[in-house]
Amino acid sequence: MPEPRKIIIDTDPGQDDAVAILLALGSAELEIIGITAVAGNVPLKLTEKNARKICELAGRPDIKVYAGAIRPLVRELVTAEEVHGKTGLNGPDLPEPKMKLQEQYAVDYLVETLMREEAGTITLCPLGPLTNIALAMIREPRIASRIKEIVLMGGGFFEGGNVTPSAEFNIYVDPHAADVVFRSGVPIVMMPLDVTHKALTTTKRTEAFRKLGTKVGLATAQMLEFFERYDEGKYGTDGGPLHDPCVIAYLLKPELFQGRHCNVTVETSSELTMGMTVIDWWGVTKRPKNATVMRDIDHDGFFALLVERLGRL
Ligand code: RIB
Ligand code: CA
């Protein structure tokens, strides 16, 4: 087995973030060297606690969790309790975490780690608003050339938005941070709503987690049953889109996804389309191609991978 790929997950748990973290913890191909929490689905004091709860659920209290930005760069924080519940992790009744939160501020941790580790060996996996990543890039611009790749969940184009008609939540919450990241020159793989909306947690798929007969399997089924109800009501579908695990699944089995390299530019001026990711899918502008945008997924293969890997925890 080759050396595991070193990743830092930047996250705002969030049930779908939680499943992404579990997928990474169940996969020996990956080494989570740190988890950085950011304000997003719920405020930071909850997202950092939820990240620790999930590590303990997976039996991994050794994972280092850092707290980062308490709010976006410019705009006021917008949260999504209507989707994720008051705790951000409604569904299972997970105990208060015993593992400690790291003292170091997440942005300092990102800068220090990326400047210390060999260039090109760390992959960043942002699953929430990009505030921490942008702050690190602004604080130490040299990190951009040292990041191996950024694989992120965020944005949308053909699918429109999920928090406004044109903007997806992660980008909408902090469009200025997203603008910094998409202009950074770091190789980016983007999982927008166009692909995550094809990864629905149907009843059958949720049952497969419960049938694992493990603590992790049960908690995952309970998280998904809570999390999907909002989108089922909104879209009239059986199940809701399982956004964030697409990031980790890509690292494990990129062949599950199809997309193309194109330009992505973030709207940061108009209130009407604030946070929109304008994806030049047809290459009609001369804007530099700055992201590989995924639009298709083998969703059966995706859920098979999820069940198999979570079954290892
Ligand atoms: O729009 C979906 C994204 O917003 C996901 O990352 C979800 O966890 C929320 O952060
Ligand atoms: Ca998230």
PDB file of C-alpha atoms and ligand atoms in Angstrom:
ATOM      1  CA  MET A   1       0.000   0.000   0.000  1.00  0.00           C
ATOM      2  CA  PRO A   2       1.498   3.352  -0.997  1.00  0.00           C
ATOM      3  CA  GLU A   3       1.958   6.056   1.674  1.00  0.00           C
ATOM      4  CA  PRO A   4      -1.479   7.411   2.720  1.00  0.00           C
ATOM      5  CA  ARG A   5      -2.439  10.773   1.204  1.00  0.00           C
ATOM      6  CA  LYS A   6      -2.196  13.535   3.829  1.00  0.00           C
ATOM      7  CA  ILE A   7      -5.355  15.630   4.076  1.00  0.00           C
ATOM      8  CA  ILE A   8      -6.725  18.451   6.202  1.00  0.00           C
ATOM      9  CA  ILE A   9     -10.528  18.546   6.351  1.00  0.00           C
ATOM     10  CA  ASP A  10     -11.989  22.039   6.822  1.00  0.00           C
ATOM     11  CA  THR A  11     -15.560  21.623   7.937  1.00  0.00           C
ATOM     12  CA  ASP A  12     -18.834  22.924   9.436  1.00  0.00           C
ATOM     13  CA  PRO A  13     -20.543  19.717  10.696  1.00  0.00           C
ATOM     14  CA  GLY A  14     -23.338  19.270   9.594  1.00  0.00           C
ATOM     15  CA  GLN A  15     -24.515  15.700   9.064  1.00  0.00           C
ATOM     16  CA  ASP A  16     -23.090  15.449   5.547  1.00  0.00           C
ATOM     17  CA  ASP A  17     -19.738  16.770   6.792  1.00  0.00           C
ATOM     18  CA  ALA A  18     -19.887  14.087   9.477  1.00  0.00           C
ATOM     19  CA  VAL A  19     -20.328  11.312   6.906  1.00  0.00           C
ATOM     20  CA  ALA A  20     -17.416  12.737   4.910  1.00  0.00           C
ATOM     21  CA  ILE A  21     -15.194  12.652   8.005  1.00  0.00           C
ATOM     22  CA  LEU A  22     -16.291   9.070   8.749  1.00  0.00           C
ATOM     23  CA  LEU A  23     -15.541   8.051   5.150  1.00  0.00           C
ATOM     24  CA  ALA A  24     -12.024   9.477   5.464  1.00  0.00           C
ATOM     25  CA  LEU A  25     -11.492   7.782   8.844  1.00  0.00           C
ATOM     26  CA  GLY A  26     -12.618   4.452   7.386  1.00  0.00           C
ATOM     27  CA  SER A  27     -10.137   4.660   4.505  1.00  0.00           C
ATOM     28  CA  ALA A  28      -6.491   3.699   4.981  1.00  0.00           C
ATOM     29  CA  GLU A  29      -5.576   5.454   1.736  1.00  0.00           C
ATOM     30  CA  LEU A  30      -6.001   8.748   3.582  1.00  0.00           C
ATOM     31  CA  GLU A  31      -4.356  10.245   6.668  1.00  0.00           C
ATOM     32  CA  ILE A  32      -6.288  13.084   8.288  1.00  0.00           C
ATOM     33  CA  ILE A  33      -3.456  15.175   9.761  1.00  0.00           C
ATOM     34  CA  GLY A  34      -5.924  17.717  11.142  1.00  0.00           C
ATOM     35  CA  ILE A  35      -9.534  18.896  11.111  1.00  0.00           C
ATOM     36  CA  THR A  36     -10.197  22.643  11.064  1.00  0.00           C
ATOM     37  CA  ALA A  37     -13.680  23.809  12.028  1.00  0.00           C
ATOM     38  CA  VAL A  38     -15.354  26.881  10.556  1.00  0.00           C
ATOM     39  CA  ALA A  39     -18.631  28.695  11.234  1.00  0.00           C
ATOM     40  CA  GLY A  40     -21.244  27.678   8.672  1.00  0.00           C
ATOM     41  CA  ASN A  41     -24.154  25.291   9.121  1.00  0.00           C
ATOM     42  CA  VAL A  42     -24.117  26.280  12.801  1.00  0.00           C
ATOM     43  CA  PRO A  43     -21.871  28.639  14.804  1.00  0.00           C
ATOM     44  CA  LEU A  44     -18.210  27.724  15.365  1.00  0.00           C
ATOM     45  CA  LYS A  45     -18.647  26.586  18.994  1.00  0.00           C
ATOM     46  CA  LEU A  46     -20.966  23.866  17.644  1.00  0.00           C
ATOM     47  CA  THR A  47     -19.066  22.950  14.465  1.00  0.00           C
ATOM     48  CA  GLU A  48     -15.822  22.359  16.431  1.00  0.00           C
ATOM     49  CA  LYS A  49     -17.689  20.313  19.050  1.00  0.00           C
ATOM     50  CA  ASN A  50     -19.481  18.296  16.349  1.00  0.00           C
ATOM     51  CA  ALA A  51     -16.179  17.529  14.644  1.00  0.00           C
ATOM     52  CA  ARG A  52     -14.873  16.116  17.941  1.00  0.00           C
ATOM     53  CA  LYS A  53     -18.095  14.132  18.496  1.00  0.00           C
ATOM     54  CA  ILE A  54     -17.662  12.467  15.093  1.00  0.00           C
ATOM     55  CA  CYS A  55     -14.004  11.607  15.740  1.00  0.00           C
ATOM     56  CA  GLU A  56     -15.026   9.966  19.025  1.00  0.00           C
ATOM     57  CA  LEU A  57     -17.922   8.138  17.335  1.00  0.00           C
ATOM     58  CA  ALA A  58     -15.310   6.650  14.974  1.00  0.00           C
ATOM     59  CA  GLY A  59     -13.063   5.736  17.926  1.00  0.00           C
ATOM     60  CA  ARG A  60     -10.461   8.329  16.883  1.00  0.00           C
ATOM     61  CA  PRO A  61     -10.027  10.760  19.807  1.00  0.00           C
ATOM     62  CA  ASP A  62      -6.397  11.134  18.622  1.00  0.00           C
ATOM     63  CA  ILE A  63      -7.420  13.305  15.663  1.00  0.00           C
ATOM     64  CA  LYS A  64      -6.464  16.947  16.162  1.00  0.00           C
ATOM     65  CA  VAL A  65      -9.398  19.346  15.844  1.00  0.00           C
ATOM     66  CA  TYR A  66      -8.790  23.107  15.599  1.00  0.00           C
ATOM     67  CA  ALA A  67     -11.303  25.962  15.799  1.00  0.00           C
ATOM     68  CA  GLY A  68     -11.068  28.624  13.088  1.00  0.00           C
ATOM     69  CA  ALA A  69     -13.128  31.547  11.863  1.00  0.00           C
ATOM     70  CA  ILE A  70     -16.144  32.563  13.878  1.00  0.00           C
ATOM     71  CA  ARG A  71     -17.649  34.525  10.920  1.00  0.00           C
ATOM     72  CA  PRO A  72     -17.105  35.226   7.207  1.00  0.00           C
ATOM     73  CA  LEU A  73     -14.461  37.717   5.986  1.00  0.00           C
ATOM     74  CA  VAL A  74     -16.905  40.535   5.255  1.00  0.00           C
ATOM     75  CA  ARG A  75     -20.543  39.476   5.496  1.00  0.00           C
ATOM     76  CA  GLU A  76     -22.534  38.506   8.576  1.00  0.00           C
ATOM     77  CA  LEU A  77     -22.699  34.777   9.333  1.00  0.00           C
ATOM     78  CA  VAL A  78     -25.686  32.932   7.857  1.00  0.00           C
ATOM     79  CA  THR A  79     -26.370  29.495   9.377  1.00  0.00           C
ATOM     80  CA  ALA A  80     -28.619  26.549   8.384  1.00  0.00           C
ATOM     81  CA  GLU A  81     -30.258  25.159  11.521  1.00  0.00           C
ATOM     82  CA  GLU A  82     -33.402  24.555   9.453  1.00  0.00           C
ATOM     83  CA  VAL A  83     -31.457  21.869   7.588  1.00  0.00           C
ATOM     84  CA  HIS A  84     -29.100  20.479  10.239  1.00  0.00           C
ATOM     85  CA  GLY A  85     -31.070  21.133  13.453  1.00  0.00           C
ATOM     86  CA  LYS A  86     -30.167  23.314  16.443  1.00  0.00           C
ATOM     87  CA  THR A  87     -27.020  21.334  17.309  1.00  0.00           C
ATOM     88  CA  GLY A  88     -25.969  20.994  13.672  1.00  0.00           C
ATOM     89  CA  LEU A  89     -25.823  17.240  14.181  1.00  0.00           C
ATOM     90  CA  ASN A  90     -29.448  16.385  14.991  1.00  0.00           C
ATOM     91  CA  GLY A  91     -30.477  12.767  14.511  1.00  0.00           C
ATOM     92  CA  PRO A  92     -28.290  10.591  16.760  1.00  0.00           C
ATOM     93  CA  ASP A  93     -27.780  11.368  20.435  1.00  0.00           C
ATOM     94  CA  LEU A  94     -23.988  11.589  20.529  1.00  0.00           C
ATOM     95  CA  PRO A  95     -22.277  12.176  23.890  1.00  0.00           C
ATOM     96  CA  GLU A  96     -20.439  15.400  24.723  1.00  0.00           C
ATOM     97  CA  PRO A  97     -16.868  14.975  23.455  1.00  0.00           C
ATOM     98  CA  LYS A  98     -14.110  14.132  25.969  1.00  0.00           C
ATOM     99  CA  MET A  99     -11.251  14.738  23.510  1.00  0.00           C
ATOM    100  CA  LYS A 100      -9.768  18.212  23.790  1.00  0.00           C
ATOM    101  CA  LEU A 101     -10.017  20.956  21.197  1.00  0.00           C
ATOM    102  CA  GLN A 102      -6.517  22.012  20.115  1.00  0.00           C
ATOM    103  CA  GLU A 103      -5.346  25.330  21.553  1.00  0.00           C
ATOM    104  CA  GLN A 104      -3.916  26.624  18.269  1.00  0.00           C
ATOM    105  CA  TYR A 105      -6.156  28.776  16.025  1.00  0.00           C
ATOM    106  CA  ALA A 106      -7.006  26.794  12.891  1.00  0.00           C
ATOM    107  CA  VAL A 107      -5.696  29.460  10.506  1.00  0.00           C
ATOM    108  CA  ASP A 108      -2.308  29.446  12.273  1.00  0.00           C
ATOM    109  CA  TYR A 109      -2.341  25.640  12.151  1.00  0.00           C
ATOM    110  CA  LEU A 110      -2.990  25.699   8.379  1.00  0.00           C
ATOM    111  CA  VAL A 111      -0.173  28.197   7.726  1.00  0.00           C
ATOM    112  CA  GLU A 112       2.323  26.487  10.057  1.00  0.00           C
ATOM    113  CA  THR A 113       1.584  23.008   8.681  1.00  0.00           C
ATOM    114  CA  LEU A 114       1.710  24.009   5.012  1.00  0.00           C
ATOM    115  CA  MET A 115       4.979  25.913   5.543  1.00  0.00           C
ATOM    116  CA  ARG A 116       6.538  23.007   7.473  1.00  0.00           C
ATOM    117  CA  GLU A 117       5.411  19.952   5.512  1.00  0.00           C
ATOM    118  CA  GLU A 118       7.087  19.164   2.186  1.00  0.00           C
ATOM    119  CA  ALA A 119       5.522  21.247  -0.587  1.00  0.00           C
ATOM    120  CA  GLY A 120       2.930  19.417  -2.643  1.00  0.00           C
ATOM    121  CA  THR A 121       2.140  16.774  -0.023  1.00  0.00           C
ATOM    122  CA  ILE A 122      -0.973  18.208   1.695  1.00  0.00           C
ATOM    123  CA  THR A 123      -4.474  18.162   0.182  1.00  0.00           C
ATOM    124  CA  LEU A 124      -7.086  20.531   1.612  1.00  0.00           C
ATOM    125  CA  CYS A 125     -10.685  19.276   1.739  1.00  0.00           C
ATOM    126  CA  PRO A 126     -12.999  22.227   2.488  1.00  0.00           C
ATOM    127  CA  LEU A 127     -16.576  21.116   3.216  1.00  0.00           C
ATOM    128  CA  GLY A 128     -18.008  24.453   4.416  1.00  0.00           C
ATOM    129  CA  PRO A 129     -17.535  28.195   3.857  1.00  0.00           C
ATOM    130  CA  LEU A 130     -13.956  28.911   2.716  1.00  0.00           C
ATOM    131  CA  THR A 131     -13.161  31.488   5.410  1.00  0.00           C
ATOM    132  CA  ASN A 132     -10.318  29.548   7.097  1.00  0.00           C
ATOM    133  CA  ILE A 133      -8.644  28.726   3.781  1.00  0.00           C
ATOM    134  CA  ALA A 134      -8.831  32.323   2.539  1.00  0.00           C
ATOM    135  CA  LEU A 135      -7.545  33.714   5.850  1.00  0.00           C
ATOM    136  CA  ALA A 136      -4.568  31.352   5.716  1.00  0.00           C
ATOM    137  CA  MET A 137      -3.815  32.370   2.109  1.00  0.00           C
ATOM    138  CA  ILE A 138      -4.032  36.064   3.002  1.00  0.00           C
ATOM    139  CA  ARG A 139      -1.904  35.624   6.128  1.00  0.00           C
ATOM    140  CA  GLU A 140       0.784  33.668   4.275  1.00  0.00           C
ATOM    141  CA  PRO A 141       0.493  33.870   0.457  1.00  0.00           C
ATOM    142  CA  ARG A 142       3.389  31.405   0.090  1.00  0.00           C
ATOM    143  CA  ILE A 143       1.143  28.516   1.144  1.00  0.00           C
ATOM    144  CA  ALA A 144      -0.724  28.594  -2.189  1.00  0.00           C
ATOM    145  CA  SER A 145       2.217  27.141  -4.106  1.00  0.00           C
ATOM    146  CA  ARG A 146       2.718  24.477  -1.405  1.00  0.00           C
ATOM    147  CA  ILE A 147      -0.817  23.024  -1.382  1.00  0.00           C
ATOM    148  CA  LYS A 148      -1.025  19.820  -3.458  1.00  0.00           C
ATOM    149  CA  GLU A 149      -4.703  20.257  -4.336  1.00  0.00           C
ATOM    150  CA  ILE A 150      -7.953  21.668  -2.947  1.00  0.00           C
ATOM    151  CA  VAL A 151     -10.944  19.324  -3.319  1.00  0.00           C
ATOM    152  CA  LEU A 152     -14.001  21.251  -2.156  1.00  0.00           C
ATOM    153  CA  MET A 153     -17.762  20.991  -1.943  1.00  0.00           C
ATOM    154  CA  GLY A 154     -19.402  24.224  -3.003  1.00  0.00           C
ATOM    155  CA  GLY A 155     -21.060  26.191  -5.767  1.00  0.00           C
ATOM    156  CA  GLY A 156     -23.499  25.240  -8.461  1.00  0.00           C
ATOM    157  CA  PHE A 157     -24.391  26.380 -11.956  1.00  0.00           C
ATOM    158  CA  PHE A 158     -26.785  24.303 -14.071  1.00  0.00           C
ATOM    159  CA  GLU A 159     -28.531  23.281 -10.840  1.00  0.00           C
ATOM    160  CA  GLY A 160     -28.808  26.879  -9.596  1.00  0.00           C
ATOM    161  CA  GLY A 161     -28.454  27.581  -5.894  1.00  0.00           C
ATOM    162  CA  ASN A 162     -29.809  26.066  -2.675  1.00  0.00           C
ATOM    163  CA  VAL A 163     -29.815  29.139  -0.462  1.00  0.00           C
ATOM    164  CA  THR A 164     -30.715  31.711  -3.120  1.00  0.00           C
ATOM    165  CA  PRO A 165     -31.846  30.986  -6.686  1.00  0.00           C
ATOM    166  CA  SER A 166     -28.227  31.406  -7.808  1.00  0.00           C
ATOM    167  CA  ALA A 167     -25.938  30.587  -4.852  1.00  0.00           C
ATOM    168  CA  GLU A 168     -24.996  27.428  -2.962  1.00  0.00           C
ATOM    169  CA  PHE A 169     -24.678  27.727   0.845  1.00  0.00           C
ATOM    170  CA  ASN A 170     -20.890  27.328   1.339  1.00  0.00           C
ATOM    171  CA  ILE A 171     -20.071  29.967  -1.258  1.00  0.00           C
ATOM    172  CA  TYR A 172     -22.986  32.226  -0.333  1.00  0.00           C
ATOM    173  CA  VAL A 173     -21.962  32.398   3.341  1.00  0.00           C
ATOM    174  CA  ASP A 174     -18.499  33.684   2.440  1.00  0.00           C
ATOM    175  CA  PRO A 175     -18.286  34.705  -1.231  1.00  0.00           C
ATOM    176  CA  HIS A 176     -15.209  36.885  -0.588  1.00  0.00           C
ATOM    177  CA  ALA A 177     -13.320  33.919   0.838  1.00  0.00           C
ATOM    178  CA  ALA A 178     -14.398  31.778  -2.103  1.00  0.00           C
ATOM    179  CA  ASP A 179     -13.140  34.485  -4.472  1.00  0.00           C
ATOM    180  CA  VAL A 180      -9.710  34.398  -2.776  1.00  0.00           C
ATOM    181  CA  VAL A 181      -9.530  30.602  -3.084  1.00  0.00           C
ATOM    182  CA  PHE A 182     -10.680  30.383  -6.712  1.00  0.00           C
ATOM    183  CA  ARG A 183      -8.160  33.087  -7.675  1.00  0.00           C
ATOM    184  CA  SER A 184      -5.305  31.476  -5.692  1.00  0.00           C
ATOM    185  CA  GLY A 185      -3.866  29.374  -8.536  1.00  0.00           C
ATOM    186  CA  VAL A 186      -4.045  26.223  -6.393  1.00  0.00           C
ATOM    187  CA  PRO A 187      -5.307  23.187  -8.383  1.00  0.00           C
ATOM    188  CA  ILE A 188      -8.988  22.877  -7.452  1.00  0.00           C
ATOM    189  CA  VAL A 189     -11.490  20.044  -7.857  1.00  0.00           C
ATOM    190  CA  MET A 190     -15.007  21.371  -7.272  1.00  0.00           C
ATOM    191  CA  MET A 191     -18.053  19.330  -6.224  1.00  0.00           C
ATOM    192  CA  PRO A 192     -20.987  21.681  -6.955  1.00  0.00           C
ATOM    193  CA  LEU A 193     -24.692  20.998  -6.507  1.00  0.00           C
ATOM    194  CA  ASP A 194     -24.700  19.866 -10.161  1.00  0.00           C
ATOM    195  CA  VAL A 195     -23.057  16.649  -9.025  1.00  0.00           C
ATOM    196  CA  THR A 196     -24.079  16.360  -5.377  1.00  0.00           C
ATOM    197  CA  HIS A 197     -27.770  16.568  -6.254  1.00  0.00           C
ATOM    198  CA  LYS A 198     -27.272  13.263  -8.097  1.00  0.00           C
ATOM    199  CA  ALA A 199     -26.147  11.530  -4.870  1.00  0.00           C
ATOM    200  CA  LEU A 200     -29.458  11.082  -3.054  1.00  0.00           C
ATOM    201  CA  THR A 201     -29.768   9.252   0.268  1.00  0.00           C
ATOM    202  CA  THR A 202     -32.776   7.112  -0.669  1.00  0.00           C
ATOM    203  CA  THR A 203     -34.561   5.066   2.013  1.00  0.00           C
ATOM    204  CA  LYS A 204     -32.863   1.894   0.751  1.00  0.00           C
ATOM    205  CA  ARG A 205     -29.434   3.488   0.921  1.00  0.00           C
ATOM    206  CA  THR A 206     -30.036   4.831   4.422  1.00  0.00           C
ATOM    207  CA  GLU A 207     -31.189   1.367   5.501  1.00  0.00           C
ATOM    208  CA  ALA A 208     -27.878  -0.088   4.254  1.00  0.00           C
ATOM    209  CA  PHE A 209     -26.061   1.980   6.885  1.00  0.00           C
ATOM    210  CA  ARG A 210     -28.420   0.817   9.646  1.00  0.00           C
ATOM    211  CA  LYS A 211     -27.949  -2.799   8.512  1.00  0.00           C
ATOM    212  CA  LEU A 212     -24.220  -2.489   9.280  1.00  0.00           C
ATOM    213  CA  GLY A 213     -25.354  -3.146  12.868  1.00  0.00           C
ATOM    214  CA  THR A 214     -22.645  -0.879  14.262  1.00  0.00           C
ATOM    215  CA  LYS A 215     -22.667   2.318  16.333  1.00  0.00           C
ATOM    216  CA  VAL A 216     -21.372   4.222  13.303  1.00  0.00           C
ATOM    217  CA  GLY A 217     -23.935   2.631  10.988  1.00  0.00           C
ATOM    218  CA  LEU A 218     -26.834   3.468  13.288  1.00  0.00           C
ATOM    219  CA  ALA A 219     -25.662   7.048  13.904  1.00  0.00           C
ATOM    220  CA  THR A 220     -25.181   7.571  10.161  1.00  0.00           C
ATOM    221  CA  ALA A 221     -28.705   6.330   9.386  1.00  0.00           C
ATOM    222  CA  GLN A 222     -30.092   8.618  12.097  1.00  0.00           C
ATOM    223  CA  MET A 223     -28.112  11.606  10.773  1.00  0.00           C
ATOM    224  CA  LEU A 224     -29.254  11.010   7.201  1.00  0.00           C
ATOM    225  CA  GLU A 225     -32.902  10.529   8.219  1.00  0.00           C
ATOM    226  CA  PHE A 226     -32.819  13.907   9.932  1.00  0.00           C
ATOM    227  CA  PHE A 227     -30.731  15.710   7.314  1.00  0.00           C
ATOM    228  CA  GLU A 228     -32.664  14.541   4.237  1.00  0.00           C
ATOM    229  CA  ARG A 229     -36.105  15.614   5.397  1.00  0.00           C
ATOM    230  CA  TYR A 230     -35.490  19.308   4.532  1.00  0.00           C
ATOM    231  CA  ASP A 231     -34.453  18.615   0.930  1.00  0.00           C
ATOM    232  CA  GLU A 232     -37.123  15.924   0.481  1.00  0.00           C
ATOM    233  CA  GLY A 233     -39.713  18.567   1.363  1.00  0.00           C
ATOM    234  CA  LYS A 234     -38.089  21.133  -0.901  1.00  0.00           C
ATOM    235  CA  TYR A 235     -37.386  18.971  -3.963  1.00  0.00           C
ATOM    236  CA  GLY A 236     -40.048  16.272  -3.527  1.00  0.00           C
ATOM    237  CA  THR A 237     -37.391  13.567  -3.830  1.00  0.00           C
ATOM    238  CA  ASP A 238     -36.870  10.256  -1.982  1.00  0.00           C
ATOM    239  CA  GLY A 239     -33.852  11.261   0.031  1.00  0.00           C
ATOM    240  CA  GLY A 240     -31.630  14.325   0.078  1.00  0.00           C
ATOM    241  CA  PRO A 241     -28.304  15.121  -1.622  1.00  0.00           C
ATOM    242  CA  LEU A 242     -25.270  13.850   0.287  1.00  0.00           C
ATOM    243  CA  HIS A 243     -22.945  16.722  -0.598  1.00  0.00           C
ATOM    244  CA  ASP A 244     -19.705  16.628   1.403  1.00  0.00           C
ATOM    245  CA  PRO A 245     -18.744  12.915   1.157  1.00  0.00           C
ATOM    246  CA  CYS A 246     -18.330  13.486  -2.619  1.00  0.00           C
ATOM    247  CA  VAL A 247     -15.066  15.283  -1.765  1.00  0.00           C
ATOM    248  CA  ILE A 248     -13.579  12.295   0.079  1.00  0.00           C
ATOM    249  CA  ALA A 249     -15.012   9.757  -2.385  1.00  0.00           C
ATOM    250  CA  TYR A 250     -13.177  11.625  -5.167  1.00  0.00           C
ATOM    251  CA  LEU A 251      -9.859  11.154  -3.348  1.00  0.00           C
ATOM    252  CA  LEU A 252     -10.574   7.428  -2.978  1.00  0.00           C
ATOM    253  CA  LYS A 253     -12.164   6.658  -6.371  1.00  0.00           C
ATOM    254  CA  PRO A 254     -11.911   9.602  -8.802  1.00  0.00           C
ATOM    255  CA  GLU A 255     -13.357   7.382 -11.510  1.00  0.00           C
ATOM    256  CA  LEU A 256     -16.744   7.742  -9.816  1.00  0.00           C
ATOM    257  CA  PHE A 257     -16.899  11.317 -11.115  1.00  0.00           C
ATOM    258  CA  GLN A 258     -16.932  13.077 -14.480  1.00  0.00           C
ATOM    259  CA  GLY A 259     -16.347  16.743 -15.131  1.00  0.00           C
ATOM    260  CA  ARG A 260     -14.195  19.218 -16.993  1.00  0.00           C
ATOM    261  CA  HIS A 261     -11.538  21.850 -16.366  1.00  0.00           C
ATOM    262  CA  CYS A 262     -12.981  25.319 -16.724  1.00  0.00           C
ATOM    263  CA  ASN A 263     -13.115  28.800 -15.297  1.00  0.00           C
ATOM    264  CA  VAL A 264     -15.095  29.447 -12.112  1.00  0.00           C
ATOM    265  CA  THR A 265     -15.642  33.043 -11.017  1.00  0.00           C
ATOM    266  CA  VAL A 266     -17.498  34.071  -7.841  1.00  0.00           C
ATOM    267  CA  GLU A 267     -20.011  36.939  -7.696  1.00  0.00           C
ATOM    268  CA  THR A 268     -19.071  39.294  -4.844  1.00  0.00           C
ATOM    269  CA  SER A 269     -20.852  42.539  -5.825  1.00  0.00           C
ATOM    270  CA  SER A 270     -24.473  42.032  -6.858  1.00  0.00           C
ATOM    271  CA  GLU A 271     -26.855  41.253  -3.959  1.00  0.00           C
ATOM    272  CA  LEU A 272     -29.129  39.512  -6.497  1.00  0.00           C
ATOM    273  CA  THR A 273     -26.523  36.887  -7.395  1.00  0.00           C
ATOM    274  CA  MET A 274     -24.145  37.186  -4.420  1.00  0.00           C
ATOM    275  CA  GLY A 275     -22.063  34.010  -4.069  1.00  0.00           C
ATOM    276  CA  MET A 276     -22.995  32.629  -7.466  1.00  0.00           C
ATOM    277  CA  THR A 277     -20.250  30.481  -9.020  1.00  0.00           C
ATOM    278  CA  VAL A 278     -20.248  31.433 -12.674  1.00  0.00           C
ATOM    279  CA  ILE A 279     -18.891  28.294 -14.371  1.00  0.00           C
ATOM    280  CA  ASP A 280     -17.676  28.839 -17.951  1.00  0.00           C
ATOM    281  CA  TRP A 281     -18.567  25.238 -18.877  1.00  0.00           C
ATOM    282  CA  TRP A 282     -18.596  25.949 -22.639  1.00  0.00           C
ATOM    283  CA  GLY A 283     -15.386  28.010 -22.632  1.00  0.00           C
ATOM    284  CA  VAL A 284     -17.007  31.130 -24.070  1.00  0.00           C
ATOM    285  CA  THR A 285     -14.686  33.506 -22.195  1.00  0.00           C
ATOM    286  CA  LYS A 286     -10.934  33.905 -22.074  1.00  0.00           C
ATOM    287  CA  ARG A 287     -10.956  33.566 -18.288  1.00  0.00           C
ATOM    288  CA  PRO A 288      -8.244  31.209 -17.014  1.00  0.00           C
ATOM    289  CA  LYS A 289      -9.363  27.654 -16.264  1.00  0.00           C
ATOM    290  CA  ASN A 290      -8.974  27.375 -12.490  1.00  0.00           C
ATOM    291  CA  ALA A 291     -11.022  24.323 -11.435  1.00  0.00           C
ATOM    292  CA  THR A 292     -12.033  20.830 -12.478  1.00  0.00           C
ATOM    293  CA  VAL A 293     -15.802  21.032 -12.077  1.00  0.00           C
ATOM    294  CA  MET A 294     -17.597  17.725 -11.506  1.00  0.00           C
ATOM    295  CA  ARG A 295     -21.061  17.277 -13.026  1.00  0.00           C
ATOM    296  CA  ASP A 296     -21.680  13.503 -13.018  1.00  0.00           C
ATOM    297  CA  ILE A 297     -21.351  10.714 -10.462  1.00  0.00           C
ATOM    298  CA  ASP A 298     -21.744   6.941 -10.381  1.00  0.00           C
ATOM    299  CA  HIS A 299     -24.111   7.253  -7.403  1.00  0.00           C
ATOM    300  CA  ASP A 300     -24.511   3.507  -6.892  1.00  0.00           C
ATOM    301  CA  GLY A 301     -20.737   3.163  -6.755  1.00  0.00           C
ATOM    302  CA  PHE A 302     -20.559   6.159  -4.404  1.00  0.00           C
ATOM    303  CA  PHE A 303     -22.982   4.664  -1.870  1.00  0.00           C
ATOM    304  CA  ALA A 304     -21.377   1.212  -2.153  1.00  0.00           C
ATOM    305  CA  LEU A 305     -18.024   2.806  -1.247  1.00  0.00           C
ATOM    306  CA  LEU A 306     -19.612   4.699   1.655  1.00  0.00           C
ATOM    307  CA  VAL A 307     -21.261   1.601   3.174  1.00  0.00           C
ATOM    308  CA  GLU A 308     -18.148  -0.521   2.724  1.00  0.00           C
ATOM    309  CA  ARG A 309     -15.809   2.050   4.326  1.00  0.00           C
ATOM    310  CA  LEU A 310     -18.113   3.060   7.174  1.00  0.00           C
ATOM    311  CA  GLY A 311     -18.518  -0.642   7.812  1.00  0.00           C
ATOM    312  CA  ARG A 312     -14.831  -0.720   8.752  1.00  0.00           C
ATOM    313  CA  LEU A 313     -15.343   1.654  11.722  1.00  0.00           C
TER     314      LEU A 313
HETATM  315  O1  RIB B   1     -24.807  23.442   0.195  1.00  0.00           O
HETATM  316  C1  RIB B   1     -24.384  22.262   0.841  1.00  0.00           C
HETATM  317  C2  RIB B   1     -23.217  22.543   1.732  1.00  0.00           C
HETATM  318  O2  RIB B   1     -23.601  23.483   2.737  1.00  0.00           O
HETATM  319  C3  RIB B   1     -22.728  21.307   2.498  1.00  0.00           C
HETATM  320  O3  RIB B   1     -21.360  21.416   2.745  1.00  0.00           O
HETATM  321  C4  RIB B   1     -23.489  21.392   3.786  1.00  0.00           C
HETATM  322  O4  RIB B   1     -22.815  20.738   4.861  1.00  0.00           O
HETATM  323  C5  RIB B   1     -23.489  22.874   4.018  1.00  0.00           C
HETATM  324  O5  RIB B   1     -22.247  23.223   4.619  1.00  0.00           O
HETATM  325 CA    CA B   2     -20.557  21.309   5.055  1.00  0.00          CA
END
